[in-house]
Coordinates of C-alpha atoms in Angstrom, one line a residue:
Chain A
X993 CA 0.0 0.0 0.0
X994 CA 1.4 3.3 -1.0
X995 CA 1.8 6.0 1.7
X996 CA 0.5 8.6 -0.7
X997 CA -2.0 8.1 -3.4
X998 CA -0.5 9.1 -6.7
X999 CA -1.9 12.3 -8.2
X1000 CA -2.0 10.6 -11.6
X1001 CA -3.3 7.1 -11.9
X1002 CA -0.9 4.6 -13.4
X1003 CA -3.4 3.6 -16.0
X1004 CA -3.7 7.2 -17.3
X1005 CA 0.0 7.8 -17.5
X1006 CA 0.3 6.7 -21.1
X1007 CA -2.2 9.3 -22.2
X1008 CA -0.1 12.2 -21.1
X1009 CA 2.7 13.8 -23.1
X1010 CA 6.3 13.8 -21.8
X1011 CA 6.2 17.4 -20.7
X1012 CA 3.1 16.7 -18.4
X1013 CA 4.8 13.6 -17.0
X1014 CA 7.9 15.6 -16.2
X1015 CA 5.8 18.2 -14.5
X1016 CA 4.1 15.5 -12.5
X1017 CA 7.5 14.0 -11.5
X1018 CA 8.7 17.4 -10.4
X1019 CA 5.6 17.5 -8.1
X1020 CA 6.8 14.1 -6.7
X1021 CA 4.0 12.2 -8.3
X1022 CA 5.1 8.5 -8.0
X1023 CA 3.3 7.3 -11.1
X1024 CA 5.2 9.9 -13.3
X1025 CA 8.5 9.2 -11.6
X1026 CA 8.0 5.5 -12.2
X1027 CA 7.2 6.2 -15.9
X1028 CA 10.5 8.1 -16.3
X1029 CA 12.4 5.4 -14.4
X1030 CA 11.0 2.6 -16.5
X1031 CA 11.7 4.5 -19.7
X1032 CA 15.4 5.1 -19.0
X1033 CA 16.4 2.6 -16.4
X1034 CA 17.8 0.0 -18.8
X1035 CA 19.8 2.5 -20.8
X1036 CA 21.2 4.0 -17.7
X1037 CA 22.0 0.6 -16.2
X1038 CA 24.3 0.1 -19.2
X1039 CA 26.0 3.5 -18.5
X1040 CA 26.4 2.6 -14.9
X1041 CA 28.0 -0.8 -15.8
X1042 CA 30.6 1.0 -17.9
X1043 CA 31.6 3.3 -15.1
X1044 CA 31.7 0.9 -12.2
X1045 CA 33.6 -2.2 -11.3
X1046 CA 30.8 -4.7 -10.9
X1047 CA 27.0 -5.1 -11.0
X1048 CA 26.5 -4.4 -7.3
X1049 CA 28.3 -1.1 -7.6
X1050 CA 26.3 -0.3 -10.8
X1051 CA 23.1 -1.0 -9.0
X1052 CA 24.0 1.4 -6.2
X1053 CA 25.0 4.0 -8.7
X1054 CA 21.7 3.6 -10.6
X1055 CA 19.7 4.0 -7.4
X1056 CA 21.6 7.1 -6.4
X1057 CA 21.5 8.6 -9.9
X1058 CA 17.7 8.3 -10.2
X1059 CA 17.3 9.7 -6.7
X1060 CA 19.3 12.7 -7.9
X1061 CA 17.3 12.9 -11.1
X1062 CA 14.1 13.2 -9.2
X1063 CA 15.6 15.6 -6.7
X1064 CA 16.9 18.0 -9.4
X1065 CA 14.3 17.4 -12.1
X1066 CA 13.0 20.9 -11.7
X1067 CA 16.3 22.1 -13.1
X1068 CA 15.8 20.3 -16.4
X1069 CA 13.6 23.1 -17.7
X1070 CA 12.6 21.2 -20.8
X1071 CA 15.8 22.2 -22.6
X1072 CA 17.0 19.5 -24.9
X1073 CA 16.0 15.8 -24.5
X1074 CA 15.2 14.3 -21.1
X1075 CA 17.3 11.3 -21.9
X1076 CA 20.4 13.4 -22.5
X1077 CA 19.8 15.2 -19.2
X1078 CA 19.3 12.0 -17.3
X1079 CA 22.4 10.5 -18.9
X1080 CA 24.4 13.5 -17.9
X1081 CA 23.1 13.2 -14.3
X1082 CA 24.1 9.5 -14.3
X1083 CA 27.6 10.2 -15.6
X1084 CA 28.1 13.1 -13.2
X1085 CA 26.9 10.9 -10.3
X1086 CA 29.4 8.2 -11.4
X1087 CA 32.3 10.7 -11.3
X1088 CA 31.2 12.3 -8.1
X1089 CA 30.0 9.3 -6.2
X1090 CA 33.1 7.3 -6.6
X1091 CA 35.4 10.3 -6.7
X1092 CA 37.1 8.7 -9.6
X1093 CA 39.2 11.7 -10.4
X1094 CA 40.9 11.8 -7.1
X1095 CA 41.0 8.1 -6.1
X1096 CA 41.9 6.2 -9.2
X1097 CA 43.4 8.6 -11.7
X1098 CA 47.0 9.2 -12.4
X1099 CA 48.2 11.6 -15.0
X1100 CA 49.8 10.0 -18.0
X1101 CA 52.6 11.8 -19.9
X1102 CA 51.7 11.8 -23.5
X1103 CA 55.3 11.2 -24.5
X1104 CA 55.6 8.1 -22.4
X1105 CA 52.7 6.4 -24.0
X1106 CA 53.6 3.6 -26.4
X1107 CA 50.4 4.0 -28.4
X1108 CA 52.2 3.9 -31.7
X1109 CA 52.5 0.2 -31.3
X1110 CA 48.9 -0.5 -32.1
X1111 CA 47.9 2.7 -33.7
X1112 CA 48.4 1.5 -37.2
X1113 CA 45.8 -1.3 -36.7
X1114 CA 42.3 -0.5 -37.6
X1115 CA 39.6 -3.0 -36.6
X1116 CA 37.1 -4.7 -38.8
X1117 CA 33.6 -3.6 -38.4
X1118 CA 32.9 -7.0 -37.0
X1119 CA 29.8 -7.6 -34.9
X1120 CA 31.4 -7.5 -31.5
X1121 CA 28.8 -7.9 -28.8
X1122 CA 28.1 -5.1 -26.4
X1123 CA 29.4 -7.3 -23.6
X1124 CA 32.7 -7.9 -25.4
X1125 CA 33.2 -4.1 -26.0
X1126 CA 32.3 -3.3 -22.5
X1127 CA 34.7 -5.9 -21.2
X1128 CA 37.5 -4.4 -23.4
X1129 CA 36.9 -1.0 -22.0
X1130 CA 36.9 -2.3 -18.4
X1131 CA 40.4 -3.8 -19.0
X1132 CA 41.8 -0.3 -19.5
X1133 CA 43.6 1.6 -16.7
X1134 CA 41.0 3.6 -14.7
X1135 CA 41.9 7.1 -16.1
X1136 CA 42.0 5.9 -19.7
X1137 CA 38.8 4.0 -19.2
X1138 CA 36.9 6.9 -17.9
X1139 CA 38.2 9.4 -20.5
X1140 CA 37.5 6.9 -23.3
X1141 CA 34.0 6.3 -22.0
X1142 CA 33.3 10.1 -21.8
X1143 CA 34.8 11.0 -25.2
X1144 CA 34.1 8.0 -27.5
X1145 CA 30.9 6.7 -26.0
X1146 CA 29.1 9.5 -24.3
X1147 CA 30.3 12.2 -26.7
X1148 CA 31.9 14.8 -24.3
X1149 CA 34.6 17.1 -25.6
X1150 CA 38.1 17.3 -24.2
X1151 CA 37.2 20.6 -22.6
X1152 CA 34.2 19.2 -20.8
X1153 CA 36.1 16.1 -19.7
X1154 CA 38.9 18.3 -18.4
X1155 CA 36.4 20.2 -16.3
X1156 CA 34.5 17.2 -15.1
X1157 CA 37.7 15.4 -14.0
X1158 CA 39.6 18.4 -12.9
X1159 CA 42.5 17.6 -15.2
X1160 CA 44.1 19.5 -18.1
X1161 CA 43.0 19.2 -21.8
X1162 CA 46.4 17.6 -22.5
X1163 CA 45.9 14.9 -19.9
X1164 CA 42.5 14.1 -21.3
X1165 CA 43.9 13.8 -24.8
X1166 CA 46.9 11.7 -23.7
X1167 CA 44.7 9.3 -21.9
X1168 CA 42.4 9.1 -24.9
X1169 CA 45.3 8.2 -27.1
X1170 CA 46.5 5.7 -24.7
X1171 CA 43.1 4.1 -24.4
X1172 CA 42.8 3.9 -28.2
X1173 CA 46.2 2.3 -28.5
X1174 CA 45.5 -0.2 -25.8
X1175 CA 42.1 -1.1 -27.3
X1176 CA 43.6 -1.4 -30.8
X1177 CA 46.2 -3.8 -29.4
X1178 CA 43.5 -5.8 -27.6
X1179 CA 41.3 -6.0 -30.7
X1180 CA 44.2 -7.0 -32.8
X1181 CA 45.1 -9.8 -30.4
X1182 CA 41.4 -10.8 -30.2
X1183 CA 40.9 -11.0 -33.9
X1184 CA 44.2 -12.8 -34.6
X1185 CA 43.9 -15.5 -31.9
X1186 CA 40.4 -16.5 -31.1
X1187 CA 37.5 -14.4 -32.2
X1188 CA 39.3 -12.9 -35.1
X1189 CA 39.8 -16.2 -36.9
X1190 CA 36.2 -17.1 -36.6
X1191 CA 34.9 -13.7 -37.6
X1192 CA 37.1 -13.3 -40.6
X1193 CA 35.7 -16.5 -42.1
X1194 CA 32.1 -15.4 -41.8
Chain B
X903 CA 34.2 -7.0 -44.1
X904 CA 34.8 -3.3 -43.8
X905 CA 37.6 -1.8 -41.8
X906 CA 36.7 1.1 -39.6
X907 CA 38.3 4.5 -40.0
X908 CA 38.3 5.2 -36.3
X909 CA 38.3 2.8 -33.4
X910 CA 35.9 5.2 -31.6
X911 CA 33.1 4.3 -34.0
X912 CA 33.3 0.7 -32.9
X913 CA 32.6 1.6 -29.3
X914 CA 30.2 4.5 -30.0
X915 CA 27.4 2.0 -30.4
X916 CA 27.7 1.3 -26.6
X917 CA 25.8 4.6 -26.3
X918 CA 22.6 2.8 -27.2
X919 CA 23.3 -0.2 -25.1
X920 CA 20.7 -1.4 -22.7
X921 CA 21.0 -3.7 -19.7
X922 CA 18.3 -5.3 -17.6
X923 CA 18.0 -3.4 -14.3
X924 CA 18.2 -5.5 -11.1
X925 CA 15.2 -6.1 -8.9
X926 CA 14.5 -3.7 -6.1
X927 CA 15.9 -0.5 -7.6
X928 CA 12.6 1.3 -8.1
X929 CA 11.4 0.2 -4.6
X930 CA 14.6 1.7 -3.1
X931 CA 14.1 5.0 -5.0
X932 CA 10.4 5.1 -4.0
X933 CA 11.4 4.5 -0.3
X934 CA 13.9 7.3 -0.5
X935 CA 11.3 9.7 -1.9
X936 CA 8.9 8.8 0.9
X937 CA 11.6 9.2 3.5
X938 CA 12.4 12.7 2.2
X939 CA 8.8 13.6 2.3
X940 CA 8.6 12.5 5.9
X941 CA 11.8 14.5 6.7
X942 CA 10.1 17.5 5.2
X943 CA 7.2 17.1 7.6
X944 CA 9.7 16.7 10.4
X945 CA 11.1 20.1 9.6
X946 CA 7.6 21.5 10.2
X947 CA 7.6 19.9 13.6
X948 CA 11.1 21.2 14.5
X949 CA 10.1 24.7 13.2
X950 CA 7.0 24.7 15.2
X951 CA 8.9 23.5 18.3
X952 CA 11.5 26.2 17.7
X953 CA 8.8 28.9 17.4
X954 CA 7.2 27.6 20.6
X955 CA 10.5 27.7 22.4
X956 CA 11.1 31.3 21.3
X957 CA 7.5 32.2 22.3
X958 CA 8.1 30.5 25.6
X959 CA 11.3 32.4 26.3
X960 CA 9.7 35.7 25.3
X961 CA 6.8 34.9 27.7
X962 CA 9.3 34.1 30.5
X963 CA 11.1 37.4 29.8
X964 CA 7.9 39.3 29.9
X965 CA 7.0 37.6 33.2
X966 CA 10.3 38.5 34.7
X967 CA 9.9 42.1 33.5
X968 CA 6.4 42.2 35.0
X969 CA 7.8 40.9 38.3
X970 CA 10.3 43.7 38.3
X971 CA 7.5 46.2 37.7
X972 CA 5.6 44.7 40.6
X973 CA 8.5 45.1 42.9
X974 CA 9.0 48.7 41.8
X975 CA 5.3 49.4 42.1
X976 CA 5.0 47.9 45.5
X977 CA 7.9 50.0 46.7
X978 CA 6.2 53.0 45.1
X979 CA 3.0 52.1 46.9
X980 CA 4.8 52.0 50.1
X981 CA 6.1 55.5 49.4
X982 CA 2.6 56.6 48.6
X983 CA 1.1 55.0 51.7
X984 CA 3.7 56.8 53.8
X985 CA 2.8 60.0 52.2
X986 CA -0.9 59.4 52.5
X987 CA -0.5 59.0 56.1
X988 CA 1.5 62.2 56.4
X989 CA -0.5 64.4 54.1
X990 CA -4.1 65.5 53.7
X991 CA -3.6 66.6 50.1
X992 CA -5.6 63.9 48.3
X993 CA -7.8 63.9 45.2
X994 CA -11.3 62.6 44.8
X995 CA -10.1 59.0 44.8
X996 CA -8.1 59.5 47.9
X997 CA -4.8 59.5 46.1
X998 CA -1.9 61.7 47.2
X999 CA -1.5 64.8 45.1
X1000 CA 1.5 67.0 44.8
X1001 CA 1.6 70.5 46.0
X1002 CA 2.7 72.0 42.6
X1003 CA 1.3 71.7 39.1
X1004 CA 4.7 70.6 37.8
X1005 CA 4.2 67.0 38.6
X1006 CA 5.2 63.6 37.4
X1007 CA 2.9 60.7 37.4
X1008 CA 3.7 57.5 39.1
X1009 CA 1.6 54.4 38.7
X1010 CA 1.3 52.4 41.9
X1011 CA -0.5 49.2 42.2
X1012 CA -3.9 50.6 43.0
X1013 CA -3.3 54.3 43.5
X1014 CA -2.4 57.1 41.2
X1015 CA 0.2 59.0 43.1
X1016 CA 1.6 62.4 42.1
X1017 CA 5.0 63.6 43.1
X1018 CA 6.9 66.7 42.3
X1019 CA 10.3 66.1 40.6
X1020 CA 12.0 67.2 43.8
X1021 CA 10.0 64.8 45.9
X1022 CA 10.5 62.0 43.5
X1023 CA 14.3 62.6 43.4
X1024 CA 14.4 62.6 47.1
X1025 CA 12.5 59.4 47.3
X1026 CA 14.8 57.8 44.8
X1027 CA 17.8 58.8 46.8
X1028 CA 16.2 57.0 49.7
X1029 CA 15.3 54.0 47.6
X1030 CA 18.7 53.9 45.8
X1031 CA 20.3 52.7 49.0
X1032 CA 17.8 49.9 49.5
X1033 CA 18.5 48.0 46.2
X1034 CA 21.3 47.8 43.7
X1035 CA 19.2 46.5 40.9
X1036 CA 15.8 47.7 40.2
X1037 CA 14.7 51.3 39.8
X1038 CA 11.3 52.5 38.5
X1039 CA 12.0 55.1 36.0
X1040 CA 8.5 56.4 36.4
X1041 CA 9.7 58.0 39.6
X1042 CA 12.2 59.9 37.4
X1043 CA 15.5 59.3 39.1
X1044 CA 17.9 58.2 36.5
X1045 CA 18.6 61.2 34.3
X1046 CA 19.0 64.9 35.3
X1047 CA 16.3 66.0 32.9
X1048 CA 13.5 64.1 34.5
X1049 CA 10.7 65.4 32.3
X1050 CA 12.2 63.7 29.3
X1051 CA 12.5 60.3 30.8
X1052 CA 9.0 59.7 32.0
X1053 CA 7.8 56.7 30.1
X1054 CA 5.1 54.4 31.5
X1055 CA 6.3 51.0 32.5
X1056 CA 10.0 51.7 32.0
X1057 CA 12.3 49.7 34.2
X1058 CA 16.1 50.2 34.2
X1059 CA 19.0 48.8 35.9
X1060 CA 21.2 51.0 38.0
X1061 CA 24.8 50.8 36.7
X1062 CA 28.1 51.5 38.3
X1063 CA 28.6 54.8 36.5
X1064 CA 25.3 56.3 37.8
X1065 CA 26.3 58.7 40.5
X1066 CA 23.7 60.1 42.9
X1067 CA 24.0 62.1 46.0
X1068 CA 24.1 59.8 48.9
X1069 CA 20.9 60.0 51.0
X1070 CA 19.9 58.9 54.4
X1071 CA 18.7 55.3 54.8
X1072 CA 15.0 55.0 54.2
X1073 CA 12.6 53.9 56.9
X1074 CA 12.6 50.2 57.7
X1075 CA 8.9 49.7 56.7
X1076 CA 9.5 50.7 53.1
X1077 CA 12.5 48.4 52.5
X1078 CA 10.6 46.0 50.5
X1079 CA 12.7 43.5 48.7
X1080 CA 12.0 40.2 47.0
X1081 CA 12.1 38.3 50.2
X1082 CA 9.5 40.5 51.8
X1083 CA 7.2 40.1 48.8
X1084 CA 7.5 36.3 49.0
X1085 CA 6.5 36.5 52.7
X1086 CA 3.5 38.6 51.7
X1087 CA 2.5 36.0 49.1
X1088 CA 2.9 33.2 51.5
X1089 CA 0.6 34.9 53.9
X1090 CA -2.0 35.3 51.1
X1091 CA -1.6 31.6 50.1
X1092 CA -2.2 30.6 53.7
X1093 CA -5.4 32.6 53.8
X1094 CA -6.6 31.0 50.5
X1095 CA -5.9 27.5 51.8
X1096 CA -7.9 28.1 54.9
X1097 CA -11.1 29.0 52.8
X1098 CA -13.8 26.3 52.9
X1099 CA -13.6 25.4 49.2
X1100 CA -9.8 25.3 48.9
X1101 CA -9.6 21.5 49.4
X1102 CA -11.9 20.6 46.5
X1103 CA -9.9 22.9 44.3
X1104 CA -7.1 20.5 44.3
X1105 CA -8.8 18.1 41.9
X1106 CA -8.9 18.8 38.2
X1107 CA -9.9 17.3 34.9
X1108 CA -7.8 17.8 31.8
X1109 CA -8.6 17.2 28.2
X1110 CA -5.6 17.3 25.8
X1111 CA -5.2 16.9 22.1
X1112 CA -1.7 16.2 20.8
X1113 CA -0.2 15.8 17.3
X1114 CA 2.8 13.5 17.6
X1115 CA 5.8 12.4 15.8
X1116 CA 7.5 9.3 17.1
X1117 CA 10.8 7.6 16.7
X1118 CA 12.3 4.3 17.8
X1119 CA 15.9 3.4 18.4
X1120 CA 17.5 0.1 19.3
X1121 CA 20.6 -0.6 21.3
X1122 CA 21.9 -3.8 22.6
X1123 CA 24.5 -6.5 22.0
X1124 CA 27.6 -5.0 20.4
X1125 CA 27.8 -7.9 18.0
X1126 CA 24.6 -6.7 16.4
X1127 CA 25.4 -3.0 16.3
X1128 CA 26.8 -3.2 12.8
X1129 CA 23.6 -4.6 11.6
X1130 CA 21.4 -2.3 13.5
X1131 CA 23.2 0.8 12.2
X1132 CA 22.6 0.0 8.6
X1133 CA 21.4 3.0 6.7
X1134 CA 18.0 1.6 5.7
X1135 CA 17.0 1.4 9.4
X1136 CA 15.7 4.9 9.2
X1137 CA 13.2 3.9 6.6
X1138 CA 11.1 2.3 9.2
X1139 CA 9.2 5.1 10.9
X1140 CA 6.5 5.2 13.5
X1141 CA 3.9 7.9 12.8
X1142 CA 1.6 8.7 15.7
X1143 CA -1.5 10.4 14.6
X1144 CA -3.3 13.0 16.8
X1145 CA -4.2 11.6 20.2
X1146 CA -7.0 12.6 22.6
X1147 CA -6.5 12.2 26.4
X1148 CA -8.9 12.8 29.2
X1149 CA -7.3 12.6 32.6
X1150 CA -8.3 13.4 36.2
X1151 CA -5.7 14.5 38.7
X1152 CA -5.1 15.7 42.2
X1153 CA -2.7 18.5 43.0
X1154 CA -0.6 17.4 46.0
X1155 CA 0.9 20.8 46.5
X1156 CA 1.9 23.8 44.5
X1157 CA 4.3 21.9 42.3
X1158 CA 3.3 18.2 42.4
X1159 CA 0.3 16.3 41.1
X1160 CA -0.8 12.8 40.2
X1161 CA -3.1 12.0 37.4
X1162 CA -4.8 9.1 35.6
X1163 CA -7.4 8.7 32.9
X1164 CA -7.8 7.4 29.5
X1165 CA -6.0 8.2 26.3
X1166 CA -7.0 7.2 22.8
X1167 CA -4.5 7.4 20.0
X1168 CA -3.9 6.0 16.5
X1169 CA -0.4 4.9 15.9
X1170 CA 0.5 4.6 12.3
X1171 CA 3.6 2.8 11.0
X1172 CA 5.0 3.1 7.6
X1173 CA 7.8 0.8 6.7
X1174 CA 9.6 0.5 3.4
X1175 CA 12.6 -1.7 3.1
X1176 CA 14.6 -3.3 0.4
X1177 CA 17.3 -5.9 0.9
X1178 CA 19.9 -5.0 -1.6
X1179 CA 22.9 -7.0 -2.6
X1180 CA 25.0 -4.8 -0.5
X1181 CA 23.0 -5.5 2.6
X1182 CA 22.9 -9.2 3.0
X1183 CA 23.0 -9.2 6.7
X1184 CA 20.7 -6.6 8.2
X1185 CA 18.7 -6.4 11.4
X1186 CA 16.2 -3.6 10.7
X1187 CA 14.3 -4.2 13.8
X1188 CA 13.8 -7.0 16.2
X1189 CA 10.6 -8.4 17.6
X1190 CA 10.5 -8.0 21.4
X1191 CA 8.9 -11.4 21.6
X1192 CA 11.3 -13.0 19.3
X1193 CA 13.4 -15.6 21.1
X1194 CA 15.4 -17.1 18.4
X1195 CA 16.7 -15.7 15.2
X1196 CA 19.3 -16.4 12.6
X1197 CA 22.0 -13.7 12.8
X1198 CA 23.1 -14.4 9.2
X1199 CA 19.7 -13.5 7.8
X1200 CA 17.8 -10.2 7.4
X1201 CA 14.7 -9.3 9.3
X1202 CA 12.3 -6.5 9.4
X1203 CA 10.0 -6.1 12.4
X1204 CA 6.8 -4.3 11.6
X1205 CA 4.9 -3.7 14.7
X1206 CA 4.0 -7.2 15.9
X1207 CA 5.4 -9.3 13.1
X1208 CA 8.7 -10.3 11.9
X1209 CA 9.6 -10.8 8.3
X1210 CA 12.6 -12.7 7.3
X1211 CA 13.9 -11.1 4.2
X1212 CA 15.9 -12.5 1.4
X1213 CA 18.0 -10.9 -1.2
X1214 CA 16.0 -8.7 -3.6
X1215 CA 12.8 -8.6 -1.5
X1216 CA 11.1 -5.3 -0.9
X1217 CA 8.5 -4.7 1.7
X1218 CA 6.2 -1.7 2.0
X1219 CA 3.8 -1.4 4.9
X1220 CA 1.2 1.2 6.0
X1221 CA -0.6 0.3 9.1
X1222 CA -2.8 2.0 11.7
X1223 CA -3.2 0.8 15.3
X1224 CA -5.9 2.1 17.5
X1225 CA -4.8 2.1 21.1
X1226 CA -6.5 2.9 24.4
X1227 CA -3.9 3.8 27.1
X1228 CA -4.5 4.2 30.8
X1229 CA -1.6 6.1 32.3
X1230 CA -0.7 6.6 36.0
X1231 CA 1.6 9.6 36.2
X1232 CA 3.3 11.7 38.7
X1233 CA 4.1 15.2 37.6
X1234 CA 6.1 18.2 38.7
X1235 CA 5.3 21.6 37.4
X1236 CA 6.5 25.2 37.7
X1237 CA 3.6 27.5 37.0
X1238 CA 3.7 31.2 36.4
X1239 CA 1.2 33.5 34.8
X1240 CA 2.8 33.3 31.4
X1241 CA 4.3 29.8 31.3
X1242 CA 4.0 26.3 32.7
X1243 CA 7.0 24.0 32.6
X1244 CA 6.3 20.4 33.6
X1245 CA 8.0 17.0 33.8
X1246 CA 6.8 13.7 35.0
X1247 CA 6.7 9.9 34.5
X1248 CA 4.8 6.8 35.3
X1249 CA 3.3 3.6 33.8
X1250 CA 0.9 3.2 31.0
X1251 CA -1.4 0.2 30.4
X1252 CA -1.9 -0.2 26.6
X1253 CA -4.8 -2.0 25.0
X1254 CA -4.8 -2.5 21.3
X1255 CA -8.4 -2.0 20.1
X1256 CA -8.1 -2.5 16.4
X1257 CA -5.6 -2.6 13.6
X1258 CA -6.1 -1.7 10.0
X1259 CA -3.9 -1.7 6.9
X1260 CA -1.8 -4.3 5.3
X1261 CA 1.7 -5.4 4.5
X1262 CA 2.6 -6.0 1.0
X1263 CA 5.4 -8.3 0.1
X1264 CA 6.5 -7.2 -3.4
X1265 CA 7.7 -10.6 -4.3
X1266 CA 4.6 -12.3 -3.0
X1267 CA 2.5 -9.6 -4.6
X1268 CA 3.4 -11.0 -8.0
X1269 CA 1.0 -13.7 -7.1
X1270 CA -1.3 -11.3 -5.3
X1271 CA -0.7 -12.3 -1.7
X1272 CA -1.5 -9.6 0.8
X1273 CA -1.4 -10.2 4.6
X1274 CA -4.0 -8.4 6.6
X1275 CA -2.4 -6.8 9.5
X1276 CA -5.2 -7.8 11.8
X1277 CA -3.9 -11.3 11.6
X1278 CA -0.5 -10.0 12.6
X1279 CA -1.4 -8.0 15.6
X1280 CA -0.6 -10.5 18.4
X1281 CA 0.1 -8.2 21.3
X1282 CA -3.2 -7.0 22.5
X1283 CA -2.2 -5.7 26.0
X1284 CA 1.1 -4.2 27.1
X1285 CA 2.5 -2.0 29.7
X1286 CA 5.2 0.7 29.2
X1287 CA 7.1 3.0 31.3
X1288 CA 6.9 6.6 30.1
X1289 CA 8.5 9.9 30.9
X1290 CA 7.4 13.3 29.5
X1291 CA 8.3 16.9 29.8
X1292 CA 6.9 20.0 28.2
X1293 CA 6.2 23.7 28.1
X1294 CA 2.7 25.2 28.1
X1295 CA 1.6 28.7 27.5
X1296 CA -1.9 29.8 28.5
X1297 CA -4.0 31.2 25.7
X1298 CA -7.0 31.7 27.8
X1299 CA -7.5 31.5 31.5
X1300 CA -9.5 32.3 34.6
X1301 CA -9.0 31.1 38.2
X1302 CA -10.8 27.7 37.7
X1303 CA -10.0 27.0 34.1
X1304 CA -7.0 27.3 31.8
X1305 CA -6.6 26.6 28.0
X1306 CA -2.9 26.1 27.1
X1307 CA -0.9 25.4 24.0
X1308 CA 2.6 24.0 24.1
X1309 CA 5.3 21.5 23.2
X1310 CA 5.9 18.1 24.7
X1311 CA 8.6 15.4 24.5
X1312 CA 8.0 11.8 25.6
X1313 CA 10.4 9.0 26.2
X1314 CA 9.4 5.4 26.6
X1315 CA 12.2 2.8 27.1
X1316 CA 11.4 -0.8 26.6
X1317 CA 14.0 -3.4 27.6
X1318 CA 13.9 -6.6 25.6
X1319 CA 15.7 -9.6 26.9
X1320 CA 15.7 -12.2 24.2
X1321 CA 17.1 -15.6 24.7
X1322 CA 20.3 -14.9 22.8
X1323 CA 20.8 -11.2 22.7
X1324 CA 19.5 -8.5 25.1
X1325 CA 18.2 -5.5 23.4
X1326 CA 16.8 -2.1 24.4
X1327 CA 14.1 -0.4 22.4
X1328 CA 13.6 3.3 23.0
X1329 CA 10.6 5.2 21.8
X1330 CA 10.7 8.9 21.5
X1331 CA 7.9 11.2 20.5
X1332 CA 7.6 15.0 20.1
X1333 CA 4.2 16.6 20.1
X1334 CA 2.3 19.8 19.9
X1335 CA -0.3 20.0 22.6
X1336 CA -3.6 21.8 23.1
X1337 CA -5.0 21.3 26.6
X1338 CA -7.9 22.4 28.8
X1339 CA -7.6 22.1 32.6
X1340 CA -10.6 22.6 34.7
X1341 CA -10.4 22.8 38.5
X1342 CA -13.2 20.8 40.2
X1343 CA -15.3 22.3 42.9

């Protein structure tokens, strides 16, 4: 039994447009909040998994992120897409919640990176599964992993990444290069040894 | 098979990836929203309590101020009586009147007494030697330009840098100080107590309506503390709805009374709890009647029932319990015209009349299983120790009846001695109180 009867009945929620649902969620209407949660939860869970070490941590991050979404939804202001705003909250939560920038990151000197080794290799547009790609990213060093996630997957610029992680643009770029180099190396090995042989014969 | 121009493109498709969310996330978020809402209500309680406290302090300050006035006026009256005895110059109301038109008005308790500035100054010089603290500015003794300082009801404190000409000591009979006033009051009280009806005035009947907010804490075996202090504990909240109490009492003396009666209240309880993967071993609460439990499992205790939780289960409960309580209380109070402070304690017999609501097990709810709480309410009769203290301000009053509004805090400790682990459960509640006390004849 709910402690507070929802202002909008669950059965009527689909008849409302997104703007009215957002307004309802801002008023703490549970039915509207649940609609938003159900619409974006699966996508955001994938984001959480990319930024955390395991599924338990990802679940905690997802919970905290949506709590933050509902707490600050009034700041959304219907500018841009709701999904983009929610995703940004989740990513920011990931960076803040785990204090990644301070706890796990170490600056990498661009000159010291041996990224040339794999840079000449370009991967086939093979149908790698999402799990395989996620696993490859997770094998990267923490700083490179986060910068690559932010730049290549979530589409942030180096300027934004530098601001979010409190690092310099150069550090962001160097870690991106390093991440690319390491991923190219891993993909090359993957294709040459196990998966690669199978995929090339498809 | 095409080669990609940029490795980033290979990973960009992760942007559209979706993963199944684990069970219990929405329930956790919902519970958090409800907790925040309850916290918001709590701020209203704290705010109201703060306002009441400020109002109480202001009332107390006003009372102290009035008391100072009374002292000053009483002294002034003594001056006036002396003058009345010595002078035949009185007005139609038999008040002393000054000889010259250039007069200053002094309010005495029942008389309007007029002094010239010179006379007032002389009397002040007498009075200044009798006290170091309280001076009635109406008698115009503080500043040289006395006409400019006459303000009704002004009371000032004499400071070290005020210099006045030393006067002769005043007559003994006008040296009224606080001690003398107390003696006068005691004499009056004695007179009142000797009146034929004074004995029956000691009994009273009181009707009180309270709006409560309750909390519960647990303490006990150290080995359990890590479980008890889990963060989700706070999500189990007792909500006591408005309560109505009718008590009869007897005043033993000026400060003590005993009372008993009947109190009806509705105690609500809302519980929302999720066993997440990070909290595999949690004691949310423990049933006082529970003798054995598995310390590796998770439990939630909702009023009279214990639920053993497993990973991923969420429970929401909203229940209402209708209680009749019969308290026997001893109470100490300090009563002034503007404020009553009280503290007391005693025993309370609790009878559970009815219970409404249900407990929904989300996992079971998949198959539509709801457990009526009436089946769960096992403890029908109980007995608690209770202590309470509060502040009341009269909003209406006459000698035999008083209507007051105030703030009250209550504490009810319950010791639980289970077979394996001793525990103590402490119930706290804070309440706004509206009460009517009628003295019986």
